[in-house]
């Protein structure tokens, strides 16, 4: 009944207490609606579609991420950071922590390091170590940066990672 009257979020809340199956079905419908708005944004380039998609489902982080990247492309760093933080509020996962940490690197490296440290509690990867190294470089801590870069190189043995002061090679790390 609530679904048909346009009150899907209220219906979703009620279903969360009584019917897991109906909850999943309605949640999927709302995700599909948000995805169609995202597709409209990708066709037309109008960010209003993304802001509308943000309101469809409060736990779906994709519209916030898309809007954050849109703002990043327009060099609106503060708006992008707000959207990445919103995505993190909606879904606290490793990927969202990494994106927010990356976006914070130039503006606030100390906070970026805090966010990346939180991501490291979930999983330690070569790209995460690389970003932590960048944060340490921004904070003028070359020994810590080098340690992170060395970890990234060991984990990422193909030699594809490069930074302003180092380059991964087959035999390890090389300073520039």
Coordinates of C-alpha atoms in Angstrom, one line a residue:
X1 CA 0.0 0.0 0.0
X2 CA 2.7 2.5 1.0
X3 CA 4.7 1.5 -2.1
X4 CA 1.9 2.5 -4.4
X5 CA 1.4 5.9 -2.7
X6 CA 5.0 6.9 -3.3
X7 CA 6.2 6.3 0.2
X8 CA 8.7 3.6 -0.6
X9 CA 11.2 4.6 2.1
X10 CA 8.5 4.3 4.8
X11 CA 7.6 0.9 3.3
X12 CA 11.2 -0.1 3.3
X13 CA 11.5 0.8 7.0
X14 CA 8.5 -1.3 7.9
X15 CA 9.7 -4.2 5.8
X16 CA 13.0 -4.2 7.6
X17 CA 11.2 -5.3 10.7
X18 CA 8.8 -7.8 9.2
X19 CA 9.8 -9.2 5.9
X20 CA 13.4 -9.6 4.7
X21 CA 12.2 -10.8 1.3
X22 CA 9.9 -7.8 0.6
X23 CA 12.7 -5.5 2.0
X24 CA 15.2 -6.8 -0.6
X25 CA 12.7 -6.6 -3.5
X26 CA 11.8 -3.0 -2.7
X27 CA 15.4 -2.1 -2.0
X28 CA 16.4 -3.5 -5.5
X29 CA 13.6 -1.4 -7.1
X30 CA 14.9 1.7 -5.5
X31 CA 18.5 0.9 -6.5
X32 CA 17.3 0.4 -10.1
X33 CA 15.5 3.8 -10.0
X34 CA 18.7 5.5 -8.7
X35 CA 20.7 3.7 -11.4
X36 CA 18.4 4.9 -14.1
X37 CA 18.9 8.5 -12.8
X38 CA 22.7 7.9 -12.9
X39 CA 22.4 6.7 -16.5
X40 CA 20.5 9.9 -17.4
X41 CA 23.3 11.9 -15.8
X42 CA 25.8 10.0 -17.9
X43 CA 23.8 10.7 -21.1
X44 CA 23.1 14.4 -20.4
X45 CA 25.8 15.5 -18.0
X46 CA 23.2 17.2 -15.8
X47 CA 24.2 16.8 -12.1
X48 CA 20.5 17.4 -11.0
X49 CA 19.9 13.8 -11.9
X50 CA 22.6 12.7 -9.4
X51 CA 21.2 14.9 -6.6
X52 CA 17.8 13.4 -7.3
X53 CA 19.3 9.9 -7.2
X54 CA 20.8 10.8 -3.8
X55 CA 17.3 11.1 -2.4
X56 CA 16.0 7.8 -3.7
X57 CA 17.7 5.4 -1.2
X58 CA 19.6 6.8 1.8
X59 CA 21.9 3.7 2.1
X60 CA 23.0 3.6 -1.6
X61 CA 26.4 5.3 -1.9
X62 CA 26.9 5.3 -5.7
X63 CA 25.1 8.6 -6.4
X64 CA 27.2 10.4 -3.8
X65 CA 30.4 8.9 -5.3
X66 CA 29.4 9.9 -8.9
X67 CA 28.6 13.4 -7.7
X68 CA 31.9 13.6 -5.8
X69 CA 33.8 12.6 -9.0
X70 CA 31.8 15.1 -11.0
X71 CA 32.8 17.9 -8.6
X72 CA 36.4 16.7 -8.5
X73 CA 36.4 17.0 -12.3
X74 CA 35.0 20.6 -12.0
X75 CA 37.8 21.3 -9.4
X76 CA 35.2 21.9 -6.7
X77 CA 37.3 20.1 -4.1
X78 CA 35.1 21.1 -1.0
X79 CA 31.9 19.9 -2.7
X80 CA 33.7 16.7 -3.8
X81 CA 34.9 16.0 -0.3
X82 CA 31.4 16.6 1.1
X83 CA 30.0 14.0 -1.4
X84 CA 32.8 11.5 -0.6
X85 CA 32.0 11.9 3.1
X86 CA 28.3 11.4 2.4
X87 CA 29.2 8.2 0.5
X88 CA 31.1 7.0 3.5
X89 CA 28.2 7.8 5.8
X90 CA 25.9 5.8 3.6
X91 CA 28.2 2.8 3.3
X92 CA 31.4 2.6 5.4
X93 CA 33.5 0.3 3.2
X94 CA 37.1 0.1 2.2
X95 CA 36.6 1.6 -1.3
X96 CA 34.9 4.7 0.1
X97 CA 37.6 5.2 2.7
X98 CA 40.3 5.0 -0.1
X99 CA 38.5 7.5 -2.3
X100 CA 38.0 10.0 0.5
X101 CA 41.6 9.6 1.6
X102 CA 42.8 10.2 -1.9
X103 CA 40.7 13.3 -2.3
X104 CA 42.0 14.7 1.0
X105 CA 45.7 14.2 0.1
X106 CA 46.4 17.8 -1.1
X107 CA 43.9 19.7 1.0
X108 CA 44.4 18.0 4.4
X109 CA 47.1 15.3 4.4
X110 CA 46.8 14.8 8.2
X111 CA 43.1 13.9 7.9
X112 CA 43.9 11.9 4.7
X113 CA 46.3 9.8 6.7
X114 CA 43.7 9.3 9.5
X115 CA 41.1 8.1 6.9
X116 CA 43.7 5.8 5.2
X117 CA 44.7 4.4 8.6
X118 CA 41.1 3.5 9.1
X119 CA 41.0 1.8 5.7
X120 CA 44.2 -0.1 6.7
X121 CA 42.3 -1.6 9.7
X122 CA 40.1 -3.3 7.1
X123 CA 42.7 -4.4 4.6
X124 CA 46.3 -3.5 3.7
X125 CA 47.0 -3.3 0.0
X126 CA 49.7 -1.9 -2.3
X127 CA 47.5 1.0 -3.5
X128 CA 46.6 1.9 0.1
X129 CA 50.3 1.8 1.1
X130 CA 51.1 4.0 -1.9
X131 CA 48.5 6.6 -0.8
X132 CA 49.8 6.5 2.8
X133 CA 53.2 7.1 1.4
X134 CA 51.9 10.2 -0.5
X135 CA 50.3 11.4 2.7
X136 CA 53.5 11.0 4.6
X137 CA 55.3 12.9 1.8
X138 CA 52.8 15.7 2.1
X139 CA 53.5 15.7 5.9
X140 CA 57.3 15.9 5.3
X141 CA 58.0 12.5 6.7
X142 CA 60.3 10.8 4.1
X143 CA 61.2 7.8 6.3
X144 CA 57.6 6.9 6.8
X145 CA 56.8 7.6 3.2
X146 CA 59.7 5.3 2.0
X147 CA 58.5 2.5 4.3
X148 CA 55.0 2.7 2.7
X149 CA 56.4 2.9 -0.8
X150 CA 58.7 -0.1 -0.2
X151 CA 55.7 -2.1 1.1
X152 CA 53.7 -1.1 -2.1
X153 CA 56.6 -2.2 -4.3
X154 CA 56.9 -5.5 -2.6
X155 CA 53.2 -6.2 -3.0
X156 CA 53.1 -4.8 -6.5
X157 CA 56.0 -6.5 -8.1
X158 CA 55.3 -5.5 -11.8
X159 CA 57.0 -2.1 -11.3
X160 CA 54.0 0.0 -12.2
X161 CA 53.9 2.2 -9.2
X162 CA 55.7 5.5 -9.3
X163 CA 55.9 8.5 -7.1
X164 CA 57.6 11.9 -7.2
X165 CA 60.6 10.5 -5.2
X166 CA 60.7 6.8 -6.1
X167 CA 60.0 4.2 -8.7
X168 CA 59.4 0.5 -8.2
X169 CA 61.6 -1.7 -10.2
X170 CA 62.3 -5.5 -10.4
X171 CA 65.0 -5.3 -7.7
X172 CA 63.0 -3.1 -5.3
X173 CA 62.7 0.7 -4.9
X174 CA 64.8 3.3 -6.7
X175 CA 65.0 6.9 -5.7
X176 CA 64.7 9.6 -8.3

